[in-house]
mmCIF file of C-alpha atoms in Angstrom:
data_model
loop_
_atom_site.group_PDB
_atom_site.id
_atom_site.type_symbol
_atom_site.label_atom_id
_atom_site.label_comp_id
_atom_site.label_asym_id
_atom_site.label_seq_id
_atom_site.Cartn_x
_atom_site.Cartn_y
_atom_site.Cartn_z
ATOM 1 C CA MET A 13 106.266 17.252 72.806
ATOM 2 C CA LYS A 14 103.637 17.940 70.183
ATOM 3 C CA ASN A 15 99.993 18.500 70.986
ATOM 4 C CA ASP A 16 98.641 14.992 71.615
ATOM 5 C CA LEU A 17 94.986 15.886 71.148
ATOM 6 C CA SER A 18 93.430 14.346 68.048
ATOM 7 C CA ILE A 19 91.082 17.145 67.091
ATOM 8 C CA SER A 20 89.206 17.299 63.793
ATOM 9 C CA PHE A 21 87.817 20.806 64.327
ATOM 10 C CA ASP A 22 84.452 19.662 63.021
ATOM 11 C CA LYS A 23 83.139 22.977 64.207
ATOM 12 C CA LEU A 24 85.331 26.066 64.058
ATOM 13 C CA THR A 25 83.660 29.433 64.649
ATOM 14 C CA VAL A 26 84.939 32.743 63.315
ATOM 15 C CA ILE A 27 83.827 35.677 65.482
ATOM 16 C CA LEU A 28 83.804 39.203 64.117
ATOM 17 C CA LEU A 29 83.079 42.095 66.490
ATOM 18 C CA ASN A 30 81.235 45.095 65.058
ATOM 19 C CA TRP A 31 80.299 48.480 66.484
ATOM 20 C CA ASN A 32 79.109 51.024 63.928
ATOM 21 C CA GLY A 33 81.686 49.714 61.472
ATOM 22 C CA LYS A 34 79.412 48.548 58.678
ATOM 23 C CA LYS A 35 81.746 49.360 55.785
ATOM 24 C CA ASP A 36 84.775 47.632 57.311
ATOM 25 C CA THR A 37 82.728 44.677 58.511
ATOM 26 C CA LEU A 38 81.235 44.061 55.073
ATOM 27 C CA GLU A 39 84.695 44.136 53.482
ATOM 28 C CA CYS A 40 85.986 41.694 56.094
ATOM 29 C CA LEU A 41 83.022 39.373 55.542
ATOM 30 C CA SER A 42 83.704 39.466 51.818
ATOM 31 C CA SER A 43 87.249 38.208 52.414
ATOM 32 C CA LEU A 44 85.958 35.492 54.763
ATOM 33 C CA GLN A 45 83.949 33.983 51.921
ATOM 34 C CA LEU A 46 87.246 32.833 50.383
ATOM 35 C CA LEU A 47 88.496 30.947 53.446
ATOM 36 C CA LYS A 48 89.827 27.474 52.674
ATOM 37 C CA HIS A 49 88.635 25.269 55.493
ATOM 38 C CA PRO A 50 86.182 22.374 55.288
ATOM 39 C CA ASN A 51 83.834 23.323 58.091
ATOM 40 C CA PHE A 52 83.379 26.680 59.776
ATOM 41 C CA ASN A 53 80.686 29.191 60.574
ATOM 42 C CA ILE A 54 80.737 32.937 61.143
ATOM 43 C CA ILE A 55 79.263 34.994 63.958
ATOM 44 C CA VAL A 56 79.114 38.781 63.875
ATOM 45 C CA ALA A 57 78.815 40.042 67.443
ATOM 46 C CA ASP A 58 77.229 43.472 67.207
ATOM 47 C CA ASN A 59 77.792 45.859 70.107
ATOM 48 C CA GLY A 60 74.601 47.898 69.760
ATOM 49 C CA SER A 61 75.378 49.565 66.423
ATOM 50 C CA SER A 62 73.213 52.474 65.263
ATOM 51 C CA ASP A 63 74.412 52.539 61.631
ATOM 52 C CA ASP A 64 72.020 49.803 60.362
ATOM 53 C CA SER A 65 74.921 47.300 60.426
ATOM 54 C CA VAL A 66 72.714 44.457 61.629
ATOM 55 C CA LYS A 67 70.090 44.903 58.923
ATOM 56 C CA THR A 68 72.677 45.231 56.154
ATOM 57 C CA ILE A 69 74.789 42.253 57.256
ATOM 58 C CA ARG A 70 71.750 40.007 57.497
ATOM 59 C CA ALA A 71 70.592 41.092 54.050
ATOM 60 C CA GLU A 72 73.960 40.651 52.317
ATOM 61 C CA TYR A 73 75.177 37.587 54.255
ATOM 62 C CA PRO A 74 72.149 35.508 55.298
ATOM 63 C CA ASP A 75 74.389 32.579 56.316
ATOM 64 C CA VAL A 76 76.186 34.739 58.892
ATOM 65 C CA PHE A 77 74.677 34.637 62.377
ATOM 66 C CA VAL A 78 74.396 38.104 63.927
ATOM 67 C CA LEU A 79 74.485 38.078 67.719
ATOM 68 C CA GLU A 80 72.998 41.324 68.984
ATOM 69 C CA ASN A 81 74.639 42.332 72.251
ATOM 70 C CA GLY A 82 72.341 45.343 72.526
ATOM 71 C CA ALA A 83 74.979 47.747 73.852
ATOM 72 C CA ASN A 84 78.636 48.619 73.451
ATOM 73 C CA LEU A 85 80.182 45.989 75.710
ATOM 74 C CA GLY A 86 83.743 46.599 74.552
ATOM 75 C CA PHE A 87 86.128 44.200 72.845
ATOM 76 C CA ALA A 88 86.396 41.763 75.733
ATOM 77 C CA GLU A 89 82.783 41.214 76.774
ATOM 78 C CA GLY A 90 81.448 41.685 73.235
ATOM 79 C CA ASN A 91 83.613 38.779 72.144
ATOM 80 C CA ASN A 92 82.993 36.823 75.342
ATOM 81 C CA ARG A 93 79.275 36.645 74.617
ATOM 82 C CA ALA A 94 79.948 35.319 71.138
ATOM 83 C CA ILE A 95 82.468 32.800 72.501
ATOM 84 C CA ARG A 96 79.922 31.520 75.018
ATOM 85 C CA TYR A 97 77.360 31.168 72.252
ATOM 86 C CA ALA A 98 79.846 29.346 69.994
ATOM 87 C CA LEU A 99 80.841 26.922 72.749
ATOM 88 C CA ASP A 100 77.181 26.284 73.546
ATOM 89 C CA GLN A 101 76.820 25.325 69.878
ATOM 90 C CA ASP A 102 79.684 22.828 70.318
ATOM 91 C CA ALA A 103 82.443 24.804 68.608
ATOM 92 C CA ASP A 104 85.853 23.178 68.985
ATOM 93 C CA ALA A 105 87.756 26.438 68.577
ATOM 94 C CA VAL A 106 87.112 30.117 67.921
ATOM 95 C CA VAL A 107 88.950 32.633 65.772
ATOM 96 C CA LEU A 108 88.467 36.210 66.962
ATOM 97 C CA LEU A 109 88.871 38.904 64.321
ATOM 98 C CA ASN A 110 88.795 42.674 64.301
ATOM 99 C CA ASN A 111 86.284 43.960 61.788
ATOM 100 C CA ASP A 112 88.857 46.289 60.192
ATOM 101 C CA ILE A 113 90.894 43.529 58.536
ATOM 102 C CA ILE A 114 90.864 41.315 55.484
ATOM 103 C CA VAL A 115 92.145 37.762 55.693
ATOM 104 C CA ASP A 116 94.269 35.409 53.646
ATOM 105 C CA PRO A 117 92.211 32.449 52.356
ATOM 106 C CA ASN A 118 94.580 30.079 54.178
ATOM 107 C CA LEU A 119 94.069 31.706 57.597
ATOM 108 C CA LEU A 120 91.973 28.992 59.228
ATOM 109 C CA GLN A 121 93.935 26.108 57.770
ATOM 110 C CA ALA A 122 97.206 27.680 58.927
ATOM 111 C CA PHE A 123 95.850 28.022 62.470
ATOM 112 C CA HIS A 124 94.438 24.477 62.380
ATOM 113 C CA ASP A 125 97.688 22.932 61.173
ATOM 114 C CA ALA A 126 99.766 24.900 63.668
ATOM 115 C CA TYR A 127 97.638 23.971 66.656
ATOM 116 C CA ASN A 128 97.878 20.282 65.860
ATOM 117 C CA SER A 129 101.651 20.344 65.424
ATOM 118 C CA LEU A 130 102.773 22.556 68.307
ATOM 119 C CA ALA A 131 103.908 21.727 71.814
ATOM 120 C CA ASN A 132 101.454 22.711 74.539
ATOM 121 C CA PRO A 133 99.731 25.438 72.489
ATOM 122 C CA GLY A 134 97.912 28.300 74.153
ATOM 123 C CA ILE A 135 96.690 31.281 72.140
ATOM 124 C CA LEU A 136 97.759 31.548 68.496
ATOM 125 C CA GLY A 137 98.062 34.826 66.615
ATOM 126 C CA ALA A 138 98.346 35.829 62.978
ATOM 127 C CA ALA A 139 100.972 37.849 61.152
ATOM 128 C CA SER A 140 99.302 41.226 60.712
ATOM 129 C CA TYR A 141 100.299 43.362 57.725
ATOM 130 C CA TYR A 142 99.396 46.970 57.009
ATOM 131 C CA TYR A 143 96.270 47.189 54.851
ATOM 132 C CA ASP A 144 97.710 50.209 53.015
ATOM 133 C CA ASN A 145 101.198 48.710 52.710
ATOM 134 C CA PRO A 146 100.483 45.003 52.241
ATOM 135 C CA ASN A 147 104.068 43.710 52.206
ATOM 136 C CA VAL A 148 105.009 45.401 55.479
ATOM 137 C CA ILE A 149 104.267 43.816 58.845
ATOM 138 C CA TRP A 150 102.503 45.720 61.600
ATOM 139 C CA ALA A 151 102.821 42.964 64.205
ATOM 140 C CA ALA A 152 103.481 39.232 64.354
ATOM 141 C CA GLY A 153 103.246 38.672 68.080
ATOM 142 C CA GLY A 154 105.160 40.537 70.725
ATOM 143 C CA PHE A 155 106.740 40.690 74.156
ATOM 144 C CA TRP A 156 107.104 42.989 77.131
ATOM 145 C CA ASP A 157 110.372 44.919 76.967
ATOM 146 C CA SER A 158 111.580 45.657 80.488
ATOM 147 C CA THR A 159 114.293 47.994 79.223
ATOM 148 C CA ILE A 160 111.771 50.505 77.852
ATOM 149 C CA LEU A 161 108.813 49.480 80.034
ATOM 150 C CA ASP A 162 106.580 48.961 77.039
ATOM 151 C CA LEU A 163 105.185 46.331 74.698
ATOM 152 C CA ASN A 164 107.280 45.487 71.664
ATOM 153 C CA HIS A 165 105.624 44.210 68.486
ATOM 154 C CA ILE A 166 107.667 41.607 66.626
ATOM 155 C CA GLY A 167 108.219 42.377 62.951
ATOM 156 C CA LEU A 168 107.061 46.002 63.063
ATOM 157 C CA GLY A 169 107.939 47.656 59.754
ATOM 158 C CA LYS A 170 109.629 44.526 58.397
ATOM 159 C CA SER A 171 108.955 42.003 55.655
ATOM 160 C CA ALA A 172 107.934 38.366 56.103
ATOM 161 C CA GLN A 173 111.511 37.285 55.374
ATOM 162 C CA GLU A 174 112.688 39.181 58.472
ATOM 163 C CA LEU A 175 110.478 37.335 60.955
ATOM 164 C CA PRO A 176 112.186 35.049 63.504
ATOM 165 C CA SER A 177 111.035 31.964 61.580
ATOM 166 C CA ASN A 178 108.884 30.779 58.697
ATOM 167 C CA ASN A 179 107.331 28.324 61.146
ATOM 168 C CA PRO A 180 105.217 29.153 64.218
ATOM 169 C CA TYR A 181 107.362 30.641 66.984
ATOM 170 C CA GLU A 182 106.812 31.359 70.656
ATOM 171 C CA VAL A 183 105.619 34.822 71.703
ATOM 172 C CA GLU A 184 104.550 36.361 74.994
ATOM 173 C CA TYR A 185 101.389 37.718 73.427
ATOM 174 C CA ALA A 186 99.476 37.362 70.187
ATOM 175 C CA VAL A 187 98.040 40.550 68.714
ATOM 176 C CA GLY A 188 94.291 40.778 69.246
ATOM 177 C CA CYS A 189 93.180 41.524 65.683
ATOM 178 C CA ALA A 190 93.297 37.768 64.853
ATOM 179 C CA LEU A 191 93.393 35.138 67.605
ATOM 180 C CA PHE A 192 92.865 31.374 67.513
ATOM 181 C CA VAL A 193 91.755 29.868 70.826
ATOM 182 C CA HIS A 194 90.760 26.233 71.363
ATOM 183 C CA LYS A 195 87.958 25.340 73.779
ATOM 184 C CA ASP A 196 90.405 23.399 75.973
ATOM 185 C CA VAL A 197 92.501 26.542 76.390
ATOM 186 C CA ILE A 198 89.408 28.546 77.330
ATOM 187 C CA SER A 199 88.450 25.908 79.894
ATOM 188 C CA LYS A 200 91.876 26.378 81.524
ATOM 189 C CA ILE A 201 92.167 30.173 81.519
ATOM 190 C CA GLY A 202 88.613 31.464 81.186
ATOM 191 C CA LEU A 203 87.351 34.241 78.939
ATOM 192 C CA MET A 204 88.758 37.728 78.448
ATOM 193 C CA GLU A 205 88.679 40.217 81.326
ATOM 194 C CA PRO A 206 85.834 42.751 80.779
ATOM 195 C CA LEU A 207 87.466 45.333 83.071
ATOM 196 C CA PHE A 208 89.852 46.287 80.253
ATOM 197 C CA PHE A 209 86.953 47.033 77.868
ATOM 198 C CA LEU A 210 89.369 48.000 75.067
ATOM 199 C CA ASN A 211 93.136 47.431 74.777
ATOM 200 C CA PHE A 212 95.337 45.034 76.748
ATOM 201 C CA GLU A 213 92.602 42.400 77.074
ATOM 202 C CA GLU A 214 94.458 40.070 74.700
ATOM 203 C CA ASN A 215 97.762 40.746 76.473
ATOM 204 C CA ASP A 216 96.135 39.822 79.763
ATOM 205 C CA TRP A 217 94.590 36.695 78.210
ATOM 206 C CA CYS A 218 97.937 35.592 76.802
ATOM 207 C CA GLN A 219 99.728 36.127 80.101
ATOM 208 C CA ARG A 220 97.093 34.024 81.834
ATOM 209 C CA ALA A 221 97.731 31.277 79.285
ATOM 210 C CA ARG A 222 101.448 31.415 80.033
ATOM 211 C CA LYS A 223 100.801 31.259 83.777
ATOM 212 C CA ALA A 224 98.707 28.135 83.129
ATOM 213 C CA GLY A 225 101.751 26.496 81.544
ATOM 214 C CA LEU A 226 100.690 27.011 77.921
ATOM 215 C CA ILE A 227 102.786 28.475 75.110
ATOM 216 C CA ASN A 228 101.497 31.254 72.862
ATOM 217 C CA TYR A 229 102.604 31.248 69.239
ATOM 218 C CA SER A 230 102.645 33.527 66.234
ATOM 219 C CA VAL A 231 101.806 31.702 62.997
ATOM 220 C CA PRO A 232 103.480 33.364 59.968
ATOM 221 C CA ASP A 233 101.305 31.481 57.464
ATOM 222 C CA ALA A 234 98.165 32.884 59.106
ATOM 223 C CA LYS A 235 98.041 36.295 57.432
ATOM 224 C CA ILE A 236 95.741 39.274 57.745
ATOM 225 C CA TRP A 237 95.838 42.887 56.564
ATOM 226 C CA HIS A 238 94.852 45.420 59.202
ATOM 227 C CA LYS A 239 93.543 48.967 58.847
ATOM 228 C CA VAL A 240 95.557 49.929 61.897
ATOM 229 C CA SER A 241 93.538 51.917 64.471
ATOM 230 C CA ALA A 242 90.551 52.304 62.154
ATOM 231 C CA SER A 243 88.214 51.421 65.017
ATOM 232 C CA PHE A 244 89.535 54.405 66.985
ATOM 233 C CA GLY A 245 89.918 56.807 64.075
ATOM 234 C CA GLY A 246 93.672 56.712 64.563
ATOM 235 C CA GLU A 247 95.484 57.094 67.865
ATOM 236 C CA SER A 248 92.763 59.286 69.342
ATOM 237 C CA PRO A 249 92.480 60.708 72.873
ATOM 238 C CA LEU A 250 90.031 57.897 73.642
ATOM 239 C CA TRP A 251 92.664 55.363 72.537
ATOM 240 C CA LYS A 252 95.189 57.138 74.783
ATOM 241 C CA TYR A 253 92.828 56.923 77.758
ATOM 242 C CA TYR A 254 92.381 53.170 77.454
ATOM 243 C CA MET A 255 96.064 52.554 76.764
ATOM 244 C CA THR A 256 97.147 54.604 79.787
ATOM 245 C CA ARG A 257 94.669 53.122 82.247
ATOM 246 C CA ASN A 258 94.901 49.540 81.043
ATOM 247 C CA LEU A 259 98.697 49.441 80.887
ATOM 248 C CA LEU A 260 98.712 50.205 84.605
ATOM 249 C CA LEU A 261 96.119 47.502 85.319
ATOM 250 C CA TRP A 262 97.923 44.951 83.154
ATOM 251 C CA SER A 263 101.318 45.699 84.691
ATOM 252 C CA LYS A 264 99.890 45.353 88.199
ATOM 253 C CA ARG A 265 98.591 41.900 87.325
ATOM 254 C CA HIS A 266 101.559 40.540 85.443
ATOM 255 C CA LEU A 267 104.802 42.363 86.322
ATOM 256 C CA PRO A 268 106.970 42.254 89.444
ATOM 257 C CA THR A 269 105.988 44.953 91.945
ATOM 258 C CA SER A 270 109.144 47.011 91.399
ATOM 259 C CA GLU A 271 108.630 46.995 87.634
ATOM 260 C CA HIS A 272 104.954 47.879 88.005
ATOM 261 C CA HIS A 273 105.965 50.871 90.135
ATOM 262 C CA ALA A 274 108.437 51.897 87.444
ATOM 263 C CA VAL A 275 105.620 51.779 84.878
ATOM 264 C CA ILE A 276 103.493 54.025 87.102
ATOM 265 C CA LEU A 277 106.330 56.534 87.466
ATOM 266 C CA LYS A 278 107.018 56.565 83.731
ATOM 267 C CA THR A 279 103.326 57.062 82.969
ATOM 268 C CA ILE A 280 102.984 59.974 85.392
ATOM 269 C CA LYS A 281 106.175 61.647 84.142
ATOM 270 C CA ALA A 282 104.844 61.482 80.572
ATOM 271 C CA CYS A 283 102.024 63.833 81.588
ATOM 272 C CA PHE A 284 104.337 66.676 82.517
ATOM 273 C CA PRO A 285 106.954 68.765 80.694
ATOM 274 C CA SER A 286 110.594 68.072 81.432
ATOM 275 C CA LEU A 287 112.074 69.456 84.645
ATOM 276 C CA ALA A 288 115.616 69.258 83.292
ATOM 277 C CA PHE A 289 116.065 72.993 83.865
ATOM 278 C CA LEU A 290 116.050 72.363 87.637
ATOM 279 C CA SER A 291 119.192 70.266 87.423
ATOM 280 C CA TRP A 292 122.253 72.127 88.664
ATOM 281 C CA LYS A 293 124.104 70.586 85.743
ATOM 282 C CA ALA A 294 122.052 72.776 83.403
ATOM 283 C CA PRO A 295 124.090 75.909 82.480
ATOM 284 C CA LEU A 296 121.416 78.379 83.650
ATOM 285 C CA THR A 297 121.453 81.333 86.021
ATOM 286 C CA LEU A 298 119.026 81.468 88.934
ATOM 287 C CA LYS A 299 116.972 84.058 87.062
ATOM 288 C CA GLN A 300 116.831 81.853 83.975
ATOM 289 C CA ARG A 301 115.657 78.940 86.123
ATOM 290 C CA TYR A 302 112.943 81.151 87.587
ATOM 291 C CA TRP A 303 111.627 82.084 84.141
ATOM 292 C CA ALA A 304 111.946 78.471 82.976
ATOM 293 C CA PHE A 305 109.850 77.370 85.937
ATOM 294 C CA GLY A 306 107.206 79.945 85.026
ATOM 295 C CA MET A 307 107.095 78.566 81.492
ATOM 296 C CA TRP A 308 106.846 75.048 82.914
ATOM 297 C CA ILE A 309 103.793 76.025 84.994
ATOM 298 C CA LYS A 310 102.219 77.606 81.912
ATOM 299 C CA GLN A 311 102.807 74.428 79.893
ATOM 300 C CA VAL A 312 101.293 72.271 82.643
ATOM 301 C CA PHE A 313 98.083 74.311 82.724
ATOM 302 C CA GLY A 314 98.036 74.386 78.930
ATOM 303 C CA ARG A 315 97.966 70.611 78.857
ATOM 304 C CA PHE A 316 94.654 70.620 80.694
ATOM 305 C CA ASN A 317 93.169 71.936 77.440
ATOM 306 C CA ASP A 318 94.750 69.198 75.332
ATOM 307 C CA PRO A 319 92.501 66.117 74.928
ATOM 308 C CA PHE A 320 95.516 63.787 74.747
ATOM 309 C CA TYR A 321 96.867 64.941 78.103
ATOM 310 C CA ILE A 322 93.373 64.974 79.593
ATOM 311 C CA ALA A 323 93.142 61.335 78.483
ATOM 312 C CA GLN A 324 96.401 60.502 80.271
ATOM 313 C CA PHE A 325 95.438 62.326 83.472
ATOM 314 C CA TYR A 326 92.084 60.557 83.665
ATOM 315 C CA GLY A 327 93.578 57.210 82.687
ATOM 316 C CA ILE A 328 95.972 57.427 85.636
ATOM 317 C CA ASN A 329 93.274 58.710 87.989
ATOM 318 C CA HIS A 330 90.790 55.996 87.034
ATOM 319 C CA TYR A 331 93.412 53.327 87.560
ATOM 320 C CA PHE A 332 94.078 54.519 91.108
ATOM 321 C CA ILE A 333 90.373 54.762 91.999
ATOM 322 C CA ASN A 334 89.630 51.381 90.355
ATOM 323 C CA LYS A 335 87.330 52.841 87.705
ATOM 324 C CA PHE A 336 87.460 50.373 84.822
ATOM 325 C CA GLY A 337 85.181 49.262 82.012
ATOM 326 C CA GLU A 338 83.880 51.737 79.444
ATOM 327 C CA CYS A 339 85.122 55.324 79.422
ATOM 328 C CA PRO A 340 82.409 57.436 81.119
ATOM 329 C CA PRO A 341 80.219 59.446 78.682
ATOM 330 C CA GLU A 342 81.085 62.775 80.309
ATOM 331 C CA LEU A 343 84.794 62.076 79.819
ATOM 332 C CA ARG A 344 84.248 61.066 76.192
ATOM 333 C CA ILE A 345 82.992 64.602 75.589
ATOM 334 C CA LYS A 346 86.166 66.077 77.078
ATOM 335 C CA LEU A 347 88.308 63.784 74.941
ATOM 336 C CA ARG A 348 86.853 64.930 71.646
ATOM 337 C CA PRO A 349 89.569 66.725 69.650
ATOM 338 C CA ALA A 350 88.845 70.357 68.919
ATOM 339 C CA ALA A 351 87.215 70.893 65.529
#
């Protein structure tokens, strides 16, 4: 059954989250000026930037409302504050965007048309292409793959012609760099979970929509181009920390207990070198095993000097002691890659 709600979207609000990303945000705002939709407004939610983002955005885009959060609240709560503001201003739906993207002019219309034609719609996501390789898809929705105990982006490395359909199709989660969420969906499932701070908040949101009986969709005609990981400076140790910790939190909330335990085991094993040399199937003498074990110990201690492994160790530890939210400042220092 199609969505029965007769919604005009008289007020659709685009929300762009910024934290010291002035250059990317200005480029994104430039692309938003070309959006083809009869009635929308733009909010930039600024998470306490120190790079004069707020002043510059207000000067160059006076019609854009800048909501100053005053501190780095993370992706979830930074957006939540803007969503609350938009709903208080009678927005019918919100579109959440990363600041490190540019958008197709048809983005809003594609989301609008999809929402009004789909059965029981929950959260809608865009088809995200690589900014530096604009005909290649980074992600167009995704699902949890129990065989590898990891998330699986749909369309990764493929062209638009290789997607499951030209029309909107069901996904377990929509990728967080461009999300369409109607106010009625928010009233059913609430806002994003601030505990995640960064990473997995959209996956959690989408799973909550599914548990509420809604269907999440990827909309191929809603296109964006993403500077993948620009907000983290690539897959940094800080990115690894949030991914490690938040995967464990997400899996606890949304996977069967046995599968969650398997995720924990896999995550812990990834921190340590292989112990394959201990297997009696390995063609090694006892002396060779002894020396191999010595090398293993050396590698383990060596990893305590590697910011990526430090990130994993602390991510696991903070999950078990229920330490969520923003990465502590003292740990951020440890996670800085060596110059």
